[in-house]
Amino acid sequence: MSIEQKYGRSRTDAFMHTGQFRNMIQKGNAGSRESEASDGEYQMNSNRKKLLYVAEAMGGGVFTFLVGLCNELVDYYDIYVAYGIRTQTPDDFRKYFDDRVHLIRVRNFERSIDPRHDLGAFRELRKIADKVKPDL
C-alpha cells in the first residue's frame, strides 16, 4: 500500500505533517510575524533565523518540493526564495506559497551556460545574500 493510499496525500505532505518533522524544526526558533514582503523586499522584523533557498529551476519537482517545504517552515523561520523563471514555472506560482514567504526573482538565471548570464546571476545572488543576511 502506498503512502498516498494509506494517508490520502503525497509522500512529501505525509512527511511534513508528522510529529517527527515538527520536532526537528522547533528547536528555539519561535519569533514574530510582523512584516509581509513581496518580490524585491528583503527585510523582516523578527528574531527568527533566516533561510535563503536558491532555485534556478522554478518548475516541476523543484517547485513542488519548495512549496511544501517553505509553507511548512515559514511558521518557524523567515523564508526567502531566490528563483528563476522557466517555461515549466506556473503562471500563478505565487499563489501556491504562503504570503509570508519572500520570493525574489533572479533575472539572470538561464538554463543554458552563458558566462555573461552566469556572472550576472552570481552578482544578483550576492546582492540578495548581502541584503537578506541569511543564517542558512
PDB file of C-alpha atoms in Angstrom, residues 67-122:
ATOM      1  CA  VAL A  67       6.212  24.957  -1.977  1.00  0.00           C
ATOM      2  CA  GLY A  68       5.695  22.178   0.581  1.00  0.00           C
ATOM      3  CA  LEU A  69       8.934  22.860   2.415  1.00  0.00           C
ATOM      4  CA  CYS A  70       8.592  26.655   2.552  1.00  0.00           C
ATOM      5  CA  ASN A  71       4.939  26.621   3.557  1.00  0.00           C
ATOM      6  CA  GLU A  72       5.728  24.319   6.467  1.00  0.00           C
ATOM      7  CA  LEU A  73       8.905  26.070   7.641  1.00  0.00           C
ATOM      8  CA  VAL A  74       7.503  29.620   7.455  1.00  0.00           C
ATOM      9  CA  ASP A  75       5.928  29.077  10.897  1.00  0.00           C
ATOM     10  CA  TYR A  76       9.418  28.716  12.384  1.00  0.00           C
ATOM     11  CA  TYR A  77      11.812  30.641  10.108  1.00  0.00           C
ATOM     12  CA  ASP A  78      11.858  33.703   7.873  1.00  0.00           C
ATOM     13  CA  ILE A  79      11.928  32.105   4.415  1.00  0.00           C
ATOM     14  CA  TYR A  80      13.422  33.717   1.310  1.00  0.00           C
ATOM     15  CA  VAL A  81      13.459  32.059  -2.115  1.00  0.00           C
ATOM     16  CA  ALA A  82      15.693  33.403  -4.898  1.00  0.00           C
ATOM     17  CA  TYR A  83      14.259  31.926  -8.073  1.00  0.00           C
ATOM     18  CA  GLY A  84      14.453  31.928 -11.845  1.00  0.00           C
ATOM     19  CA  ILE A  85      11.545  31.632 -14.268  1.00  0.00           C
ATOM     20  CA  ARG A  86      11.372  28.732 -16.733  1.00  0.00           C
ATOM     21  CA  THR A  87       8.758  27.606 -19.213  1.00  0.00           C
ATOM     22  CA  GLN A  88       7.638  24.972 -16.663  1.00  0.00           C
ATOM     23  CA  THR A  89       7.011  27.621 -13.981  1.00  0.00           C
ATOM     24  CA  PRO A  90       3.251  28.011 -13.447  1.00  0.00           C
ATOM     25  CA  ASP A  91       1.933  31.479 -14.321  1.00  0.00           C
ATOM     26  CA  ASP A  92       0.257  31.746 -10.923  1.00  0.00           C
ATOM     27  CA  PHE A  93       3.125  30.215  -8.916  1.00  0.00           C
ATOM     28  CA  ARG A  94       2.969  32.874  -6.167  1.00  0.00           C
ATOM     29  CA  LYS A  95      -0.464  31.721  -5.007  1.00  0.00           C
ATOM     30  CA  TYR A  96       0.994  28.342  -4.003  1.00  0.00           C
ATOM     31  CA  PHE A  97       3.346  29.937  -1.447  1.00  0.00           C
ATOM     32  CA  ASP A  98       2.297  31.252   1.948  1.00  0.00           C
ATOM     33  CA  ASP A  99       2.129  35.071   1.922  1.00  0.00           C
ATOM     34  CA  ARG A 100       4.966  35.193   4.471  1.00  0.00           C
ATOM     35  CA  VAL A 101       7.458  33.538   2.089  1.00  0.00           C
ATOM     36  CA  HIS A 102       9.648  36.176   0.405  1.00  0.00           C
ATOM     37  CA  LEU A 103      10.010  35.465  -3.320  1.00  0.00           C
ATOM     38  CA  ILE A 104      12.934  37.236  -5.008  1.00  0.00           C
ATOM     39  CA  ARG A 105      13.372  36.868  -8.759  1.00  0.00           C
ATOM     40  CA  VAL A 106      16.893  36.428 -10.145  1.00  0.00           C
ATOM     41  CA  ARG A 107      16.644  37.821 -13.664  1.00  0.00           C
ATOM     42  CA  ASN A 108      19.938  36.355 -14.912  1.00  0.00           C
ATOM     43  CA  PHE A 109      19.089  32.714 -14.176  1.00  0.00           C
ATOM     44  CA  GLU A 110      19.230  30.969 -17.542  1.00  0.00           C
ATOM     45  CA  ARG A 111      19.099  27.298 -18.425  1.00  0.00           C
ATOM     46  CA  SER A 112      21.898  27.471 -20.973  1.00  0.00           C
ATOM     47  CA  ILE A 113      25.511  28.070 -20.000  1.00  0.00           C
ATOM     48  CA  ASP A 114      26.430  31.650 -20.779  1.00  0.00           C
ATOM     49  CA  PRO A 115      29.303  33.320 -18.887  1.00  0.00           C
ATOM     50  CA  ARG A 116      27.616  36.712 -19.095  1.00  0.00           C
ATOM     51  CA  HIS A 117      24.379  35.450 -17.512  1.00  0.00           C
ATOM     52  CA  ASP A 118      26.268  33.249 -15.047  1.00  0.00           C
ATOM     53  CA  LEU A 119      28.285  36.224 -13.801  1.00  0.00           C
ATOM     54  CA  GLY A 120      25.134  38.349 -13.670  1.00  0.00           C
ATOM     55  CA  ALA A 121      23.319  35.673 -11.651  1.00  0.00           C
ATOM     56  CA  PHE A 122      26.268  35.417  -9.263  1.00  0.00           C
TER      57      PHE A 122
END
